[in-house]
């Protein structure tokens, strides 16, 4: 009985940044739970591979190759998903990220770009999806934030600020959209995706990160995906406006960037 509350049969999800890593794992997890999925990323070949795996699970998938830093493309994604799959019930705002940068080389333009890519994309997609969600039983929005949104570390001023903004946007949007649409976020720790590929290939650096993580290992994309299924399903139906920390227990950055004092 309890496992049935995790099912997403008859639901439609939209997942951004779904060509690889957390986004791809999430799209597959949602499909395995019964949802049809609209997936978007820049690279068509990656999307096609993920869509093939979704089809193998017996679910529908549509691919929408797009540069989601273009906010008009974000709006179009919601409309395409609703038109081709008939509804929208779940939005996973996974696209985002920003390269590390020093304080003096973090220009206002760099900071604003980080905000746009991490926060504005989530706002625009959610705003476009809400009318479709309200046509049915409401829905669930899950945003991918980061532990860097709550913990200071050198080199992450733009990234951490943007992710902190996304976390509070989650709380504010949850208040605006209650009770029919729930909005939550996940503060992700160090997860073995392509973004950490360089680290994973350097044993000493990887060990440093593992040793600084209470669970003494890095996370796997499916572990984030599992949390997203929970927050998207009836199992998480009494949760809104919260930031779930899926980070191995870290309370401070587990990798120090070699940025010297000014």
Short mmCIF file of C-alpha atoms in Angstrom, two decimals:
data_model
loop_
_atom_site.label_atom_id
_atom_site.label_comp_id
_atom_site.label_asym_id
_atom_site.label_seq_id
_atom_site.Cartn_x
_atom_site.Cartn_y
_atom_site.Cartn_z
CA UNK A 1 0.00 0.00 0.00
CA UNK A 2 2.67 2.52 0.97
CA UNK A 3 4.62 1.83 -2.22
CA UNK A 4 1.55 2.76 -4.25
CA UNK A 5 1.83 6.34 -2.99
CA UNK A 6 5.11 6.67 -4.90
CA UNK A 7 3.43 5.78 -8.22
CA UNK A 8 2.98 8.47 -10.88
CA UNK A 9 0.71 6.63 -13.29
CA UNK A 10 -1.17 8.97 -15.62
CA UNK A 11 1.07 11.90 -14.78
CA UNK A 12 3.21 13.98 -17.15
CA UNK A 13 6.54 15.43 -16.08
CA UNK A 14 8.80 18.05 -17.65
CA UNK A 15 12.50 17.72 -16.83
CA UNK A 16 15.15 20.22 -17.89
CA UNK A 17 18.83 19.46 -18.28
CA UNK A 18 17.75 15.87 -18.95
CA UNK A 19 20.41 14.75 -21.40
CA UNK A 20 22.72 13.38 -18.72
CA UNK A 21 23.51 13.33 -15.02
CA UNK A 22 20.79 14.16 -12.51
CA UNK A 23 18.31 15.21 -15.19
CA UNK A 24 18.61 11.96 -17.14
CA UNK A 25 18.41 9.86 -13.95
CA UNK A 26 15.34 11.83 -12.89
CA UNK A 27 13.55 11.37 -16.22
CA UNK A 28 14.11 7.61 -16.03
CA UNK A 29 13.05 7.41 -12.37
CA UNK A 30 9.82 9.31 -13.06
CA UNK A 31 9.10 7.04 -16.02
CA UNK A 32 9.75 3.94 -13.93
CA UNK A 33 7.23 5.30 -11.42
CA UNK A 34 4.68 5.56 -14.23
CA UNK A 35 4.96 9.08 -15.65
CA UNK A 36 5.29 10.17 -19.25
CA UNK A 37 8.13 12.64 -19.63
CA UNK A 38 9.07 15.66 -21.73
CA UNK A 39 12.83 16.11 -21.62
CA UNK A 40 14.94 19.04 -22.73
CA UNK A 41 18.64 19.84 -23.05
CA UNK A 42 20.99 21.25 -25.65
CA UNK A 43 22.19 17.96 -27.16
CA UNK A 44 19.72 15.99 -29.29
CA UNK A 45 21.75 12.78 -29.26
CA UNK A 46 21.76 12.65 -25.46
CA UNK A 47 18.02 13.30 -25.31
CA UNK A 48 17.34 10.58 -27.87
CA UNK A 49 19.28 8.07 -25.78
CA UNK A 50 17.31 8.95 -22.64
CA UNK A 51 14.02 8.87 -24.55
CA UNK A 52 14.86 5.40 -25.85
CA UNK A 53 15.28 4.16 -22.28
CA UNK A 54 11.97 5.76 -21.28
CA UNK A 55 10.21 4.03 -24.18
CA UNK A 56 11.76 0.73 -23.05
CA UNK A 57 10.02 1.25 -19.71
CA UNK A 58 6.71 1.47 -21.54
CA UNK A 59 6.21 5.20 -21.10
CA UNK A 60 5.88 8.05 -23.56
CA UNK A 61 8.71 10.53 -24.02
CA UNK A 62 9.16 13.62 -26.13
CA UNK A 63 12.46 15.38 -26.67
CA UNK A 64 12.76 19.15 -26.94
CA UNK A 65 16.33 20.14 -27.85
CA UNK A 66 16.79 23.75 -26.73
CA UNK A 67 19.17 26.25 -25.20
CA UNK A 68 17.21 27.02 -22.04
CA UNK A 69 19.24 30.12 -21.32
CA UNK A 70 16.85 31.54 -23.93
CA UNK A 71 13.74 32.15 -21.83
CA UNK A 72 11.43 32.06 -24.85
CA UNK A 73 12.59 28.48 -25.40
CA UNK A 74 11.68 27.70 -21.79
CA UNK A 75 8.11 28.89 -22.32
CA UNK A 76 7.89 26.91 -25.56
CA UNK A 77 8.98 23.77 -23.69
CA UNK A 78 5.92 23.89 -21.42
CA UNK A 79 3.57 24.50 -24.32
CA UNK A 80 5.08 21.66 -26.35
CA UNK A 81 4.88 19.25 -23.43
CA UNK A 82 1.22 20.06 -22.78
CA UNK A 83 0.30 19.88 -26.45
CA UNK A 84 2.02 16.56 -27.16
CA UNK A 85 1.47 14.74 -23.87
CA UNK A 86 -1.90 16.23 -22.97
CA UNK A 87 -1.16 17.69 -19.55
CA UNK A 88 1.55 18.76 -17.09
CA UNK A 89 1.64 17.53 -13.51
CA UNK A 90 5.32 17.68 -12.53
CA UNK A 91 8.08 20.18 -13.31
CA UNK A 92 11.70 19.45 -12.43
CA UNK A 93 13.84 22.56 -12.79
CA UNK A 94 17.21 20.88 -13.08
CA UNK A 95 18.98 23.06 -15.63
CA UNK A 96 21.45 25.48 -14.09
CA UNK A 97 24.99 25.81 -12.84
CA UNK A 98 27.74 28.39 -13.02
CA UNK A 99 31.50 28.07 -13.32
CA UNK A 100 33.58 29.06 -10.27
CA UNK A 101 35.09 32.52 -10.41
CA UNK A 102 37.16 34.80 -8.21
CA UNK A 103 35.56 37.82 -6.55
CA UNK A 104 37.26 40.48 -8.69
CA UNK A 105 36.56 38.62 -11.94
CA UNK A 106 32.88 38.15 -11.03
CA UNK A 107 31.41 40.97 -13.08
CA UNK A 108 27.83 42.18 -12.64
CA UNK A 109 27.07 40.54 -15.98
CA UNK A 110 28.45 37.19 -14.75
CA UNK A 111 26.35 37.43 -11.59
CA UNK A 112 23.21 38.33 -13.52
CA UNK A 113 23.79 35.48 -15.97
CA UNK A 114 24.05 33.04 -13.06
CA UNK A 115 20.76 34.32 -11.65
CA UNK A 116 19.08 34.10 -15.04
CA UNK A 117 20.23 30.55 -15.74
CA UNK A 118 19.44 29.18 -12.29
CA UNK A 119 16.42 31.20 -11.14
CA UNK A 120 14.75 32.87 -14.11
CA UNK A 121 14.58 29.58 -16.04
CA UNK A 122 12.80 27.93 -13.10
CA UNK A 123 10.39 30.83 -12.78
CA UNK A 124 9.56 30.98 -16.47
CA UNK A 125 9.00 27.23 -16.86
CA UNK A 126 6.91 26.99 -13.70
CA UNK A 127 4.87 30.05 -14.66
CA UNK A 128 4.16 28.55 -18.09
CA UNK A 129 3.26 25.16 -16.58
CA UNK A 130 0.95 26.37 -13.80
CA UNK A 131 -2.15 26.97 -15.98
CA UNK A 132 -1.83 23.42 -17.33
CA UNK A 133 -1.41 22.00 -13.82
CA UNK A 134 -4.53 23.82 -12.64
CA UNK A 135 -6.62 22.17 -15.37
CA UNK A 136 -6.21 18.87 -13.55
CA UNK A 137 -5.38 18.02 -9.94
CA UNK A 138 -2.65 20.58 -9.39
CA UNK A 139 0.92 19.38 -9.38
CA UNK A 140 4.42 19.40 -8.00
CA UNK A 141 7.49 21.49 -8.79
CA UNK A 142 10.96 20.39 -7.72
CA UNK A 143 13.94 22.72 -8.07
CA UNK A 144 17.55 21.60 -7.99
CA UNK A 145 19.41 23.89 -5.64
CA UNK A 146 22.76 23.21 -3.96
CA UNK A 147 24.37 23.06 -0.55
CA UNK A 148 26.46 26.00 -1.80
CA UNK A 149 23.28 28.03 -1.47
CA UNK A 150 23.63 27.82 2.32
CA UNK A 151 27.37 27.42 2.87
CA UNK A 152 30.18 29.86 2.02
CA UNK A 153 33.14 28.82 -0.08
CA UNK A 154 35.67 30.70 -2.18
CA UNK A 155 34.98 30.89 -5.88
CA UNK A 156 31.24 30.22 -5.63
CA UNK A 157 29.88 33.73 -5.13
CA UNK A 158 27.74 33.76 -8.28
CA UNK A 159 26.74 30.09 -8.10
CA UNK A 160 25.98 30.11 -4.37
CA UNK A 161 24.03 33.36 -4.58
CA UNK A 162 21.92 32.05 -7.44
CA UNK A 163 21.23 28.74 -5.69
CA UNK A 164 20.33 30.54 -2.46
CA UNK A 165 17.93 32.67 -4.45
CA UNK A 166 16.41 29.55 -6.00
CA UNK A 167 15.94 28.02 -2.56
CA UNK A 168 14.05 31.08 -1.30
CA UNK A 169 12.14 31.36 -4.57
CA UNK A 170 10.96 27.84 -3.74
CA UNK A 171 9.56 28.95 -0.40
CA UNK A 172 7.89 32.03 -1.84
CA UNK A 173 6.42 30.21 -4.84
CA UNK A 174 5.09 27.49 -2.54
CA UNK A 175 3.16 30.14 -0.62
CA UNK A 176 1.80 31.67 -3.83
CA UNK A 177 0.76 28.36 -5.39
CA UNK A 178 -0.65 26.54 -2.34
CA UNK A 179 -2.74 24.53 -1.90
CA UNK A 180 -3.05 23.02 -5.38
CA UNK A 181 0.59 23.11 -6.46
CA UNK A 182 3.43 22.08 -4.19
CA UNK A 183 6.90 23.58 -4.67
CA UNK A 184 10.02 22.09 -3.11
CA UNK A 185 13.75 22.00 -3.77
CA UNK A 186 16.68 19.71 -3.23
CA UNK A 187 19.98 21.07 -1.95
CA UNK A 188 22.36 18.73 -3.75
CA UNK A 189 25.81 17.89 -2.46
CA UNK A 190 28.69 16.45 -4.48
CA UNK A 191 27.21 14.04 -7.00
CA UNK A 192 29.14 12.00 -9.56
CA UNK A 193 28.00 13.71 -12.75
CA UNK A 194 29.99 15.07 -15.69
CA UNK A 195 30.52 18.27 -13.68
CA UNK A 196 32.70 16.28 -11.26
CA UNK A 197 34.34 14.13 -13.92
CA UNK A 198 37.69 15.89 -13.55
CA UNK A 199 37.61 15.38 -9.79
CA UNK A 200 36.60 11.72 -10.03
CA UNK A 201 39.59 11.03 -12.27
CA UNK A 202 42.04 12.41 -9.70
CA UNK A 203 42.22 9.95 -6.78
CA UNK A 204 43.75 12.40 -4.30
CA UNK A 205 41.17 15.10 -4.97
CA UNK A 206 38.32 12.60 -4.91
CA UNK A 207 39.55 11.19 -1.59
CA UNK A 208 39.70 14.69 -0.15
CA UNK A 209 36.05 15.22 -1.01
CA UNK A 210 35.04 11.81 0.32
CA UNK A 211 36.93 12.28 3.58
CA UNK A 212 35.23 15.66 4.10
CA UNK A 213 31.79 14.10 3.59
CA UNK A 214 30.28 12.40 6.67
CA UNK A 215 29.10 9.44 4.58
CA UNK A 216 32.63 9.19 3.11
CA UNK A 217 31.49 8.95 -0.49
CA UNK A 218 30.10 11.08 -3.30
CA UNK A 219 26.47 10.88 -4.30
CA UNK A 220 24.97 9.12 -7.30
CA UNK A 221 22.47 10.75 -9.69
CA UNK A 222 19.83 8.12 -8.93
CA UNK A 223 19.86 9.14 -5.27
CA UNK A 224 18.76 12.65 -6.23
CA UNK A 225 16.23 11.18 -8.65
CA UNK A 226 14.74 9.04 -5.88
CA UNK A 227 14.19 12.15 -3.76
CA UNK A 228 12.51 13.86 -6.71
CA UNK A 229 10.11 10.93 -7.17
CA UNK A 230 9.24 11.21 -3.48
CA UNK A 231 8.58 14.96 -3.65
CA UNK A 232 6.60 14.58 -6.89
CA UNK A 233 4.33 11.79 -5.68
CA UNK A 234 1.52 11.38 -3.15
CA UNK A 235 4.17 10.05 -0.77
CA UNK A 236 5.44 13.62 -0.43
CA UNK A 237 1.99 15.15 -0.58
CA UNK A 238 2.25 16.96 2.76
CA UNK A 239 5.48 18.73 1.87
CA UNK A 240 5.70 22.17 0.29
CA UNK A 241 8.04 25.13 0.55
CA UNK A 242 10.89 22.96 1.81
CA UNK A 243 14.49 22.42 0.77
CA UNK A 244 15.47 18.77 1.20
CA UNK A 245 19.20 18.37 1.79
CA UNK A 246 20.55 15.36 -0.11
CA UNK A 247 24.24 15.96 0.42
CA UNK A 248 25.86 13.12 2.34
CA UNK A 249 25.73 15.15 5.54
CA UNK A 250 28.17 17.92 4.58
CA UNK A 251 27.89 21.24 6.38
CA UNK A 252 30.73 23.00 4.53
CA UNK A 253 32.26 22.69 1.05
CA UNK A 254 34.18 19.42 0.73
CA UNK A 255 36.58 20.78 -1.87
CA UNK A 256 38.68 23.90 -1.42
CA UNK A 257 39.42 25.75 -4.63
CA UNK A 258 43.02 27.03 -4.79
CA UNK A 259 42.07 30.72 -4.67
CA UNK A 260 44.67 32.75 -2.73
CA UNK A 261 44.04 35.68 -0.41
CA UNK A 262 43.78 39.06 -2.11
#
